[in-house]
XYZ file of C-alpha atoms in Angstrom:
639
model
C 68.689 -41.779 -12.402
C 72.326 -40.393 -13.285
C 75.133 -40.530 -11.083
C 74.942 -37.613 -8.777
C 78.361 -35.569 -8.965
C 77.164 -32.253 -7.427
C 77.743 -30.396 -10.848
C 75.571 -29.940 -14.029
C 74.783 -32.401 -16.384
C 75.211 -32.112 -20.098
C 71.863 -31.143 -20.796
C 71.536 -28.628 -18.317
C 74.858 -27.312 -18.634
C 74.203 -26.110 -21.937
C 71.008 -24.057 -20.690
C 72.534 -20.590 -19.892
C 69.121 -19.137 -19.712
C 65.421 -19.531 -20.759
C 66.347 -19.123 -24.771
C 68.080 -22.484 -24.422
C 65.467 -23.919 -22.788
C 63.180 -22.884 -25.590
C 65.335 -24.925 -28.177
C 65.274 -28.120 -26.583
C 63.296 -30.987 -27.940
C 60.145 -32.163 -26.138
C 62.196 -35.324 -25.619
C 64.554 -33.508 -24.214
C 62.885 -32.229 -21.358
C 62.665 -35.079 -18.677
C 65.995 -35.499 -19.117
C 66.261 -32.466 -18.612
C 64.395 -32.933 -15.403
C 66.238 -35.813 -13.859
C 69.808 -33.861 -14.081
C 67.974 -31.122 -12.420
C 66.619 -33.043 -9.787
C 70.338 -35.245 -9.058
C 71.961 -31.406 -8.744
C 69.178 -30.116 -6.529
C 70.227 -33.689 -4.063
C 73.760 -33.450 -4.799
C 73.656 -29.826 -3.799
C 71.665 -29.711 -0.774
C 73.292 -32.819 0.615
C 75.988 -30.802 0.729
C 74.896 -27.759 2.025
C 71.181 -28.085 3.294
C 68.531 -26.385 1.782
C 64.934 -26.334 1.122
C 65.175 -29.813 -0.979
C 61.016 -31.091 -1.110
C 59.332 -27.537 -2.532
C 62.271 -27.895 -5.328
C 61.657 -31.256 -6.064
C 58.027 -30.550 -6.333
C 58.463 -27.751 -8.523
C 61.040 -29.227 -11.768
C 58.761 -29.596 -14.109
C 56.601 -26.566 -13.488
C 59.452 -24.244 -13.687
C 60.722 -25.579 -17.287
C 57.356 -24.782 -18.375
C 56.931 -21.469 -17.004
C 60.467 -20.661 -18.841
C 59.423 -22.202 -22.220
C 55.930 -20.210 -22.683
C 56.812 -16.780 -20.900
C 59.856 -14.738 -21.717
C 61.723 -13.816 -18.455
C 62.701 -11.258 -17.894
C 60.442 -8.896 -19.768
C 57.966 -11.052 -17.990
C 57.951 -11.330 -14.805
C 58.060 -14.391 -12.659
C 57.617 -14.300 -8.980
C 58.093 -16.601 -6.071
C 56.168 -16.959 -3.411
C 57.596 -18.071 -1.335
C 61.503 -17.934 -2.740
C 62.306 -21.292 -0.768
C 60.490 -22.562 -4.700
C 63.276 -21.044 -6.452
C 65.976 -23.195 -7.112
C 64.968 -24.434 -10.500
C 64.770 -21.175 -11.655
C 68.065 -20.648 -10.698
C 69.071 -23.470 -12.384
C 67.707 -22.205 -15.496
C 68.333 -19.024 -15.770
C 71.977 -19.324 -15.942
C 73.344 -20.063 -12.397
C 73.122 -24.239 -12.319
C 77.079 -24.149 -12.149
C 77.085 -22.450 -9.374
C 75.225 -24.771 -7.253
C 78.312 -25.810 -5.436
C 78.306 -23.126 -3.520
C 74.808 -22.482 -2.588
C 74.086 -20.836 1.092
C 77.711 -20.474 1.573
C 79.185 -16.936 2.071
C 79.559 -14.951 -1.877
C 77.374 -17.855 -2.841
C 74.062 -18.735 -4.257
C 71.047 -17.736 -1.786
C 68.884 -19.485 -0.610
C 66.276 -16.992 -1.780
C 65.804 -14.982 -5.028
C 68.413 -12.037 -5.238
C 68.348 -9.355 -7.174
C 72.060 -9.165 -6.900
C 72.290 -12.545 -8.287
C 70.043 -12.249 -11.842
C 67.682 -9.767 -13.396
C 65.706 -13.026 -13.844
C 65.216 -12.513 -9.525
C 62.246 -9.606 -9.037
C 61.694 -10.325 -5.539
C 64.183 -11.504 -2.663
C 61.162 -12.506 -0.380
C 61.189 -15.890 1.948
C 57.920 -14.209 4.085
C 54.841 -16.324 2.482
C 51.998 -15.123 1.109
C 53.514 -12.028 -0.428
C 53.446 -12.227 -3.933
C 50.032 -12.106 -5.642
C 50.309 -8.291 -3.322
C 53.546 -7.414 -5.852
C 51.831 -9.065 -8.878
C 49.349 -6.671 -8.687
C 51.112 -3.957 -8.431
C 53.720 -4.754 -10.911
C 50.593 -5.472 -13.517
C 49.251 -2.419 -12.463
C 52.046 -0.488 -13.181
C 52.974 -1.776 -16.441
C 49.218 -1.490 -17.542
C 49.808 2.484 -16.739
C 53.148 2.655 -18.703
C 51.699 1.342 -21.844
C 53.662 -2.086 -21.569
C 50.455 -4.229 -22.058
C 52.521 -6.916 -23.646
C 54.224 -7.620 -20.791
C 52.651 -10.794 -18.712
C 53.126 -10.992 -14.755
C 53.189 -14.527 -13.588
C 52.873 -15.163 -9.449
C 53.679 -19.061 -8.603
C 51.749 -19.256 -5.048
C 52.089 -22.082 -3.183
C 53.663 -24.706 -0.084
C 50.720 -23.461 2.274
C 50.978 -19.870 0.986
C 47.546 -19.886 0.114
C 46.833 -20.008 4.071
C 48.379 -16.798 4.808
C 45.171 -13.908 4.904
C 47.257 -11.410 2.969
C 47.344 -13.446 -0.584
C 43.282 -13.593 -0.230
C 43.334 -9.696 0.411
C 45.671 -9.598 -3.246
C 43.224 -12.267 -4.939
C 40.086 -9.700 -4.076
C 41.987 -7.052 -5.459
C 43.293 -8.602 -8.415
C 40.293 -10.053 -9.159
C 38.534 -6.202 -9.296
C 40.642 -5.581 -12.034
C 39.754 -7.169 -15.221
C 42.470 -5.626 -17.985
C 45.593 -6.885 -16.324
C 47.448 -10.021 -17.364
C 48.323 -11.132 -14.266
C 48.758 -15.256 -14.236
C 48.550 -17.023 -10.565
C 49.636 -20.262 -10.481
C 48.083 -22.195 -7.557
C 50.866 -24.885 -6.326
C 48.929 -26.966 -4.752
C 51.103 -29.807 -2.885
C 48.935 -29.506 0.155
C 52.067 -28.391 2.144
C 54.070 -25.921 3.598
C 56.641 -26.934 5.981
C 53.957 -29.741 7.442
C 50.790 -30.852 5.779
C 48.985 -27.948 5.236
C 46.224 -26.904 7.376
C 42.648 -25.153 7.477
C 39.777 -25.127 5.828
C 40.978 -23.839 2.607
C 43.397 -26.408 2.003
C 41.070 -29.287 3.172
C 38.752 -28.156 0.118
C 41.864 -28.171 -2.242
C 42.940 -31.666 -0.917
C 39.334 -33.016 -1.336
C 40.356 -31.367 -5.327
C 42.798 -34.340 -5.688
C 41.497 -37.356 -6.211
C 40.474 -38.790 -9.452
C 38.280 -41.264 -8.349
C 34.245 -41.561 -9.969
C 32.024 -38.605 -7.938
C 30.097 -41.076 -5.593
C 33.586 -41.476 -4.198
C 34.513 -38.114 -4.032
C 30.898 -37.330 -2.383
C 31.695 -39.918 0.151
C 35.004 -38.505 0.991
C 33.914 -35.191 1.865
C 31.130 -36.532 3.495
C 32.846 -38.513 5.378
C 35.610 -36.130 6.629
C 33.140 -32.533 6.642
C 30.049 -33.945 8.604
C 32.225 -35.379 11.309
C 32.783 -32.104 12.648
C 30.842 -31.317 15.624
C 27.711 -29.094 15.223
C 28.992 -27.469 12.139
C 30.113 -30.038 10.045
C 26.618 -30.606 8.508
C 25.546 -27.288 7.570
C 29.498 -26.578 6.295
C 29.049 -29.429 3.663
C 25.381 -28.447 2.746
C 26.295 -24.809 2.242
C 30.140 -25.175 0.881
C 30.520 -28.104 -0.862
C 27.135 -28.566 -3.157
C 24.286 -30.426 -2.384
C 22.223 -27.543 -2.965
C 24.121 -26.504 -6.480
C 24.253 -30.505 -7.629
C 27.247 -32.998 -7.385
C 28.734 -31.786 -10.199
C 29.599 -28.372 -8.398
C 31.651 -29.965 -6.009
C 33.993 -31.383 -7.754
C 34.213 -28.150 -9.807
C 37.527 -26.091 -8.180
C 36.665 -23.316 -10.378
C 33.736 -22.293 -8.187
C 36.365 -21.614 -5.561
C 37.960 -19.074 -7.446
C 35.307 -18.111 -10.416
C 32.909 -16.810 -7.583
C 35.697 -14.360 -6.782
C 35.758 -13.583 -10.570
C 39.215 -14.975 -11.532
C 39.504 -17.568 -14.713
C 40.243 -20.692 -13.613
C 42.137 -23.691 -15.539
C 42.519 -26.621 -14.282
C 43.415 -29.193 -12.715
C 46.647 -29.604 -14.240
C 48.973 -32.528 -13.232
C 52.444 -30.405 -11.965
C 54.591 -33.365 -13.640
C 53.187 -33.264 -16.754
C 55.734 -30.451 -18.268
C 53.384 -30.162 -21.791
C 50.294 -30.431 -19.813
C 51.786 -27.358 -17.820
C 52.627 -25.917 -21.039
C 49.727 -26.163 -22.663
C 47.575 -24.749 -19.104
C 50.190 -21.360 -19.554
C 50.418 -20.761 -22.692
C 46.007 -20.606 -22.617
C 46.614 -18.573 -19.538
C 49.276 -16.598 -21.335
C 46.672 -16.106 -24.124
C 43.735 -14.652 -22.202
C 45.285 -11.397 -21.254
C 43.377 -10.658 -18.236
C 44.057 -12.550 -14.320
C 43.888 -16.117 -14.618
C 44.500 -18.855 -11.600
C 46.404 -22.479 -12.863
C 45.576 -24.852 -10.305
C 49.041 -27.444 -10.872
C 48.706 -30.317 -8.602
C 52.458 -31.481 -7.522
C 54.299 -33.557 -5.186
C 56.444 -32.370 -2.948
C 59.780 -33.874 -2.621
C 58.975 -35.503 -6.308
C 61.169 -38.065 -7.701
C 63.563 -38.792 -4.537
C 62.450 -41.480 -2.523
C 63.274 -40.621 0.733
C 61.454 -36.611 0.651
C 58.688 -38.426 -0.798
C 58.402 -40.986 2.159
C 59.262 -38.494 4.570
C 56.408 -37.496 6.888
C 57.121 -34.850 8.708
C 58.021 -32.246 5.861
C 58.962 -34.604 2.660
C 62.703 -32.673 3.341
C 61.511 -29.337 3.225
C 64.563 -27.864 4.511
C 67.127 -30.517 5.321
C 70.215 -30.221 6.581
C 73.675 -31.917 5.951
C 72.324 -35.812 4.719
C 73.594 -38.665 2.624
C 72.449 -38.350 -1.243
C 72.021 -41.645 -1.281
C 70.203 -42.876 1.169
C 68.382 -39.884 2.951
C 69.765 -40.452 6.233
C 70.642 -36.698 7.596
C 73.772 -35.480 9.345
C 72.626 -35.864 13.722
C 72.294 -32.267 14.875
C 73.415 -31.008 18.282
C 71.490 -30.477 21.123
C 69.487 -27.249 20.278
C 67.621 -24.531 22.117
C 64.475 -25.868 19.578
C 65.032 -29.444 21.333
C 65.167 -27.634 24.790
C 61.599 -25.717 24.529
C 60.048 -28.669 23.313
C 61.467 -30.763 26.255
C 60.312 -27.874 28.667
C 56.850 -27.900 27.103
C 56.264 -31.261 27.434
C 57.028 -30.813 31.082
C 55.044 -27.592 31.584
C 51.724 -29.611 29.869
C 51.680 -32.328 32.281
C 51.795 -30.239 35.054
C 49.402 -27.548 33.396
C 45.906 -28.634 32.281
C 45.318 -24.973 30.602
C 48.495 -24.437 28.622
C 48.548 -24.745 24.752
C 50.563 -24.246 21.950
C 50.364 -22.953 18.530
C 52.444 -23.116 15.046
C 52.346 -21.678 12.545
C 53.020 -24.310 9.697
C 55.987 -24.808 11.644
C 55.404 -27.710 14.159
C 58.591 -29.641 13.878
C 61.005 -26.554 12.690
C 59.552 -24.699 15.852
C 60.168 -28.095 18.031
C 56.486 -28.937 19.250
C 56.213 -32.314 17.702
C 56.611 -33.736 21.439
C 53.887 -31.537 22.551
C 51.552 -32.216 19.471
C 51.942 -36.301 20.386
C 51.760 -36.031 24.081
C 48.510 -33.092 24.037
C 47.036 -33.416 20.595
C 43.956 -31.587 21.614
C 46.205 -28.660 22.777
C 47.967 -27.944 19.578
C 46.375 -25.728 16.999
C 48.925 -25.117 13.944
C 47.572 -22.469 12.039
C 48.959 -22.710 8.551
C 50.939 -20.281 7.725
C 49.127 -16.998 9.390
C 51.076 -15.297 11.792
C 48.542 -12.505 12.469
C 45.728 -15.299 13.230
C 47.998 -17.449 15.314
C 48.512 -14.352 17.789
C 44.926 -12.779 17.805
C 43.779 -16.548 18.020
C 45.900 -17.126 21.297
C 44.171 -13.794 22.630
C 40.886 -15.602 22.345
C 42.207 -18.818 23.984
C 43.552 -16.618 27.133
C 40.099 -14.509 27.382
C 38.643 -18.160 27.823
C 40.654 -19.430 30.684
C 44.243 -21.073 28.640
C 47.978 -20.189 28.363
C 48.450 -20.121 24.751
C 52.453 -20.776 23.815
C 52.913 -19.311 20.545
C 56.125 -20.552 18.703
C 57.399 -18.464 15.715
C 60.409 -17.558 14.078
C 61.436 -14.416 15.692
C 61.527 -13.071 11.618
C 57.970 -13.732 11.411
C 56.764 -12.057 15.059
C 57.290 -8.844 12.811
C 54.436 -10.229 10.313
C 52.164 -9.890 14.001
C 53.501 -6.816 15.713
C 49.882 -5.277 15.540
C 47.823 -8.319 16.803
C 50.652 -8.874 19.736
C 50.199 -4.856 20.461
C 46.573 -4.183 19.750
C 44.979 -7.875 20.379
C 46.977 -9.093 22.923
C 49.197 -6.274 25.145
C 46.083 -3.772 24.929
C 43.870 -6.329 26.930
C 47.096 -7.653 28.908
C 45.976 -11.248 28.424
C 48.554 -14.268 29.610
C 49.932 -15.227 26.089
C 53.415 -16.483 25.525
C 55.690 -16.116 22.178
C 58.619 -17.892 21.740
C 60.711 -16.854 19.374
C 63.503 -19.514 17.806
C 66.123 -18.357 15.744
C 66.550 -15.091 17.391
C 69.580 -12.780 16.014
C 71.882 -13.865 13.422
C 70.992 -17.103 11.553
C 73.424 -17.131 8.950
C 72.713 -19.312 5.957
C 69.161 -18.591 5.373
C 70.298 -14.390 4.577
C 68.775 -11.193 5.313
C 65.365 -11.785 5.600
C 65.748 -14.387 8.416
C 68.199 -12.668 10.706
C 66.003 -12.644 13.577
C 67.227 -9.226 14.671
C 64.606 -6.836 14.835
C 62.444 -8.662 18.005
C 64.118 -6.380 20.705
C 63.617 -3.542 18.982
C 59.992 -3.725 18.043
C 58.879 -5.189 21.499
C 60.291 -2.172 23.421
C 57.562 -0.498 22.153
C 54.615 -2.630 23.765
C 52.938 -1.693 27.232
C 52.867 -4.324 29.497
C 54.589 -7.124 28.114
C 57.742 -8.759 29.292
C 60.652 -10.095 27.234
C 63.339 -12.760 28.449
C 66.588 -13.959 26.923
C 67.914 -17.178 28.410
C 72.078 -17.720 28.356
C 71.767 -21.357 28.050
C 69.855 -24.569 28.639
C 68.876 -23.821 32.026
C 68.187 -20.532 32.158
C 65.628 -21.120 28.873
C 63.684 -23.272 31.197
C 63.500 -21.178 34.018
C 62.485 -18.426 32.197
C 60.125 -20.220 30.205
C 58.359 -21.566 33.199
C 58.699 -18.149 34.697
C 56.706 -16.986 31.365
C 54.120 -18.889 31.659
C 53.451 -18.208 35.566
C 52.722 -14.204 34.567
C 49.124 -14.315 33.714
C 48.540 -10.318 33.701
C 50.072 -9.692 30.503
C 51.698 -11.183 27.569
C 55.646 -12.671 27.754
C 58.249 -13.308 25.230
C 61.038 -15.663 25.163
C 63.420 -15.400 22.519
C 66.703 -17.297 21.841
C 69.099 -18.400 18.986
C 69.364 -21.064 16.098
C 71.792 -24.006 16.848
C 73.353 -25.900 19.699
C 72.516 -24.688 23.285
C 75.084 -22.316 24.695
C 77.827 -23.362 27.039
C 76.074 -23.604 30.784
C 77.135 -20.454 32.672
C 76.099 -20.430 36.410
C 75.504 -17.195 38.024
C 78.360 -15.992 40.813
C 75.682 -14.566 42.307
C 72.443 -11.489 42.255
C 71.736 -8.148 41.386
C 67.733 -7.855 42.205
C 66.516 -10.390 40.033
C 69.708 -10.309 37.297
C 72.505 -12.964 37.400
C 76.074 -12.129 38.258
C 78.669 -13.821 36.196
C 81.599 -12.129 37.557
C 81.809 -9.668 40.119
C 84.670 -6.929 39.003
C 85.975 -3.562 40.462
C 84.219 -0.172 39.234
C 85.885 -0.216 35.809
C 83.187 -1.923 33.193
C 79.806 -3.181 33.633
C 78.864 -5.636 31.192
C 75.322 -6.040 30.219
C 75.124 -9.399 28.198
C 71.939 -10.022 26.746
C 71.186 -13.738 26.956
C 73.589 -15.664 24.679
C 75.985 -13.329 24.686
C 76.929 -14.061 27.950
C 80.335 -16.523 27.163
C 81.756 -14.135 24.682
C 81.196 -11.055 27.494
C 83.059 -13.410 29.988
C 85.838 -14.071 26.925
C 85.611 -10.118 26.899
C 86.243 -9.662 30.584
C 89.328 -11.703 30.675
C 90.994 -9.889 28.094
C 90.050 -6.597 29.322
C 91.753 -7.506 32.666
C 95.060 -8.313 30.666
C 94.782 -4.727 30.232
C 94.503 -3.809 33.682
C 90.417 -3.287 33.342
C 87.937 -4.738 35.823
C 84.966 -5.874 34.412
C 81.611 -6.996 36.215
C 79.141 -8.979 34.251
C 75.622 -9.049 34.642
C 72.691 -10.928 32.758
C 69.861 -8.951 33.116
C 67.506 -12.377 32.297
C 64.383 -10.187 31.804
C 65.358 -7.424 29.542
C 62.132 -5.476 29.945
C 61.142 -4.243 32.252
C 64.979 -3.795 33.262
C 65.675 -4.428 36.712
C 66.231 -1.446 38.724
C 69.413 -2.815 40.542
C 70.677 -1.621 37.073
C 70.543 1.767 38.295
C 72.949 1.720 41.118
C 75.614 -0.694 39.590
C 75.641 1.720 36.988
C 76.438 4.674 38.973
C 79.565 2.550 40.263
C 81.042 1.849 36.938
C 83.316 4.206 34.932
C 81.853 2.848 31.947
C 78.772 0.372 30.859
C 78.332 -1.302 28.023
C 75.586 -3.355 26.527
C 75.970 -6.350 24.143
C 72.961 -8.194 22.148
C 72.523 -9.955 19.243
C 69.983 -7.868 17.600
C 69.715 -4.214 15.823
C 71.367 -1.611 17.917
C 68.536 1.200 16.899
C 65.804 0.638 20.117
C 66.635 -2.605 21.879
C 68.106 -3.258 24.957
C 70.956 -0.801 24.758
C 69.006 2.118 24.464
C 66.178 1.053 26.945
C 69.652 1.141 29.492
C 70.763 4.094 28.405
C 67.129 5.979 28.368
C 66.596 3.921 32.112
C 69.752 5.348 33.187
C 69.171 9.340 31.807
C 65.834 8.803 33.621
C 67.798 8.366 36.696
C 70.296 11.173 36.062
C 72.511 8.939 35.974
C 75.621 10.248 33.409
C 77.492 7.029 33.188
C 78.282 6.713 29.503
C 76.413 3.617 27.810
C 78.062 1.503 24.488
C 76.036 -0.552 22.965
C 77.427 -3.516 20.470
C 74.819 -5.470 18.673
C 73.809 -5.591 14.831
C 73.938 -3.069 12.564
C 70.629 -1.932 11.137
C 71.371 -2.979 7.442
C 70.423 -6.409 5.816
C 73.001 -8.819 5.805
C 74.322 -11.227 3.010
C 73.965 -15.036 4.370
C 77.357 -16.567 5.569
C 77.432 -19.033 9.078
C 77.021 -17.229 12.075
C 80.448 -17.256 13.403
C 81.692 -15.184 10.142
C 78.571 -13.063 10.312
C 79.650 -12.157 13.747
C 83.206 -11.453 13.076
C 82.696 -8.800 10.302
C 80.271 -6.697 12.320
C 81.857 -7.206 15.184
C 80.454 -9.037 17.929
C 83.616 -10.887 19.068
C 85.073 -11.286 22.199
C 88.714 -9.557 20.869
C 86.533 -6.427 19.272
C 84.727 -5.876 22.260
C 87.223 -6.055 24.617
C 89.490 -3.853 22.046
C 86.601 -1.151 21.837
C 86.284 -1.142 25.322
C 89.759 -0.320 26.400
C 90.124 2.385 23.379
C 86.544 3.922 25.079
C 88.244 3.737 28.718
C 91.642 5.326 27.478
C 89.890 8.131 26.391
C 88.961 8.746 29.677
C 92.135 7.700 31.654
C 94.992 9.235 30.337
C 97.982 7.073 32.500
C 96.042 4.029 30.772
C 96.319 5.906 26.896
C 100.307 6.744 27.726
C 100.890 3.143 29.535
C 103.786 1.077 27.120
C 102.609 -2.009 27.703
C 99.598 -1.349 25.749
């Protein structure tokens, strides 16, 4: 393997887009492949990133751009985490030095980036949905020559939505639409579910009375059902040969089916597309790869074969040590919260160690059910689990809650059962861009009768609250916090009802700090009173229902203002401000929080600082807002 420098080799330097791929020799190609992979190391090392999917993928992307002709034809990732290869390729390897770093490469396709990027999704399970419209659209306009290609795979296959595509593409028999299954058995973790059990048993290469025994052996242990699943499923009634035939999977839907192709085999790829390519109408290529292919230590890794590393050594694998987190905290807490309670459990959703409930998973393995990656399920799921007796803790990515705002309204709220969501990497997340800001939670969950939403300020609060959460069993509960190291420990001065006082001021400001925010409102305070401003500061804990102490502090405050990392449109600072015109109270309210537009990826702290949220800008805003209204404090010189 070459030297890895963190820049392009020689080979892939001189690709500045598919047409140069096209020229290269065959014998060209893996070494092609190895510079490839030493950049996508070198790179990530260096920045973090989602290293295993791309190492998986090398070879199947060089094929894909030798047989179809982006971007007349369109190629689309699902999900985008696959898409570093193609970035490679279609012109941007040399600026892989600056990937996830602010006016740098995403993460994620970007339309901003290439006309080679159709789609900037990172949400699974998406793309076969825009496949079929894009073929459908192109088939209207005439442009029949133009091919749509949808790379599926890394557990996508789990989510419901791609199956509600596949019955819909599969209706239509005139579009050429290519889906190519990437089947690493994978997403974050091994991937789970029935599905991708009957894709791993798919693998093997070994004579059929092996194969037989294999799914015998692993089907009919399940109790009652097992039996009948593997006589009905998997072909003893059809004949051996049927089930070792994948194409009855997807040929009794009515797609084509080649297959199985072996993912590292670039001219066996070729060769699967360029039939595909050929056949004009939808066709599925099953490519079988290996995640975190052709680096040692992804391939030996067993948690996630690096899906999404962060800061490690190229050379040997060993990764930067993180700080103590707010993931690490929750899956302390839960640990805790299972020994002492027989009927709480936990669900993932392909996202056991990311969401920190590997402890949980080892201590309770019959109380963990990760779900693949199926949002919706994992929520309707837990509302089962709590109409028969349990605590279900889901754990999500407070991006992906939005994927289950029906099942948490309709499912869960509308029957007020005891369920729990936790959502990790609340707010701004930084590197990872605009689609997983997790800003939208507070806003969305306003909406939902019944159900309760905390924000712990720091380590101690987040397991209060969490064991709070779990003690309401007349409705569902949300606890939501940030991405990172644990906030600075904050102890309270003293109460309001059931909110925390973190400093007690004269009627001048009252600060509402939502959860984390609470160090940069104290930072806030202390500068305000450098301008002769009194500032109490309250943490409301439970940010709905709002306390009602919130009324009455209120009405002794010239001014209050709210501050949250999340969208300002419907979250916590309007549910104040329509609490307090409820009241008749005319206090005026400011609310500082996110602005409702998508933002690029940068770190946090940067993030933060353009839009805003700093200790200096609020504390500036809030003595321009109080001048207004105190004229001696407008005309005072020392300002």
């Amino acid at each position: 393997m070459s030297e890895r420098t963190g820049q392009p080799g020689n080979l892939l330097e001189s690709v500045k887009g598919p047409e140069d791929l096209k020229r290269l020799a065959v014998d060209e190609l893996p070494v092609l492949a190895t510079e490839i992979r030493d950049l996508l190391i070198a790179s990530t090392a260096r920045s973090g990133g989602h290293l295993g999917p791309n190492l998986g993928v090398v070879e199947l992307t060089i094929a894909m751009h030798r047989v179809f002709d982006s971007p007349y034809d369109r190629i689309l990732w699902d999900t985008g985490h696959q898409a570093y290869v193609h970035k490679m390729l279609t012109g941007r390897a040399g600026q892989f030095d600056t990937l996830r770093q602010e006016g740098g490469l995403s993460g994620y396709p970007s339309q901003t980036e290439s006309e080679h990027d159709i789609i900037e999704n990172s949400h699974a399970s998406t793309a076969l949905s825009y496949a079929d419209g894009l073929a459908k659209a192109y088939r209207l306009k005439g442009e029949a020559d133009r091919t749509v290609v949808a790379v599926i795979g890394d557990g996508a296959l789990t989510g419901g939505m791609a199956w509600e595509a596949l019955n819909n593409i599969a209706a239509r028999k005139d579009l050429p639409l290519i889906i190519v299954v990437n089947d690493n058995g994978r997403s974050y973790s091994p991937t789970i579910g029935g599905l991708a059990s009957h894709l791993a048993s798919l693998r093997t290469n070994q004579r059929y009375e092996d194969v037989l025994d294999f799914v015998k052996g692993n089907l009919t242990r399940v109790p009652v059902v097992g039996a009948p699943v593997y006589d009905a499923l998997h072909g003893v009634k059809k004949g051996l040969k049927d089930v070792l035939a994948p194409q009855v999977m997807f040929e009794d839907l009515g797609l084509k089916y080649i297959g199985l192709v072996d993912g590292h085999d670039e001219q066996a790829v070729e060769a699967a597309l360029r039939r595909a390519r050929d056949f004009r109408r939808p066709v599925i290529v099953h490519v079988l790869t290996k995640k975190g292919f052709g680096y040692s230590p992804a391939e030996n890794h067993d948690e996630d074969c690096f899906h999404s590393p962060g800061v490690f050594d190229p050379l040997t694998g060993e990764e930067k040590p993180k700080p103590h987190g707010w993931t690490n905290v929750f899956g302390q807490e839960m640990v805790r919260l299972g020994a002492e309670r027989r009927d709480i459990v936990a669900i993932t959703a392909a996202m056991l160690g990311p969401t920190g409930l590997i402890p949980f998973s080892e201590a309770y393995p019959d109380r963990l059910y990760d779900v693949g990656i199926a949002e919706q399920h994992a929520l309707t799921s837990a509302a089962g689990l709590a109409l028969g007796g349990l605590h279900p803790v889901v754990a999500v990515y407070a991006t992906f809650l939005n994927r289950a705002f029906d099942q948490l309204l309709m499912d869960v709220a509308l029957h007020r059962l005891p369920v729990t969501v936790v959502l990790d990497r609340a707010g701004v997340t930084g590197d990872d861009g605009a689609s997983h800001n997790g800003m939208w939670d507070l806003s969305i969950l306003q909406v939902v009768p019944g159900l309760s939403v905390a924000v712990p300020r720091d380590e101690p609060r987040l397991r209060e609250l969490l064991a709070e959460a779990v003690e309401i069993d007349d409705g569902p509960t949300v606890v939501r916090y940030p991405k990172g190291a644990v906030a600075t420990e904050i102890e309270a001065v003293g109460r309001l009802g059931e909110m925390d006082v973190l400093r007690a001021g004269d009627p001048d400001v009252l600060l509402v700090a939502v959860g984390p925010m609470a160090e940069l409102c104290l930072e806030a305070a202390g500068l305000l009173d450098a301008q002769g401003i009194s500032a109490t500061v309250v943490d409301p804990r439970w940010v709905k229902p709002l306390d009602e102490a919130l009324v009455p502090a209120a009405r002794a405050h010239k001014l209050v203002v709210v501050v949250e990392d999340n969208g300002r449109v419907g979250a916590v600072g309007d549910a104040v401000a329509r609490m307090l015109r409820d009241a008749d109270v005319d206090v005026p309210v400011r609310t500082y929080g996110i602005p409702q537009r998508f933002l690029d990826h940068a770190k946090r702290p940067k993030i933060l600082g353009e839009i805003g949220l700093t200790s200096q800008d609020i504390a500036r805003q809030i003595t321009e807002a109080i001048a207004k209204r105190s004229p001696v404090l407008e005309n005072d010189p020392t300002r």
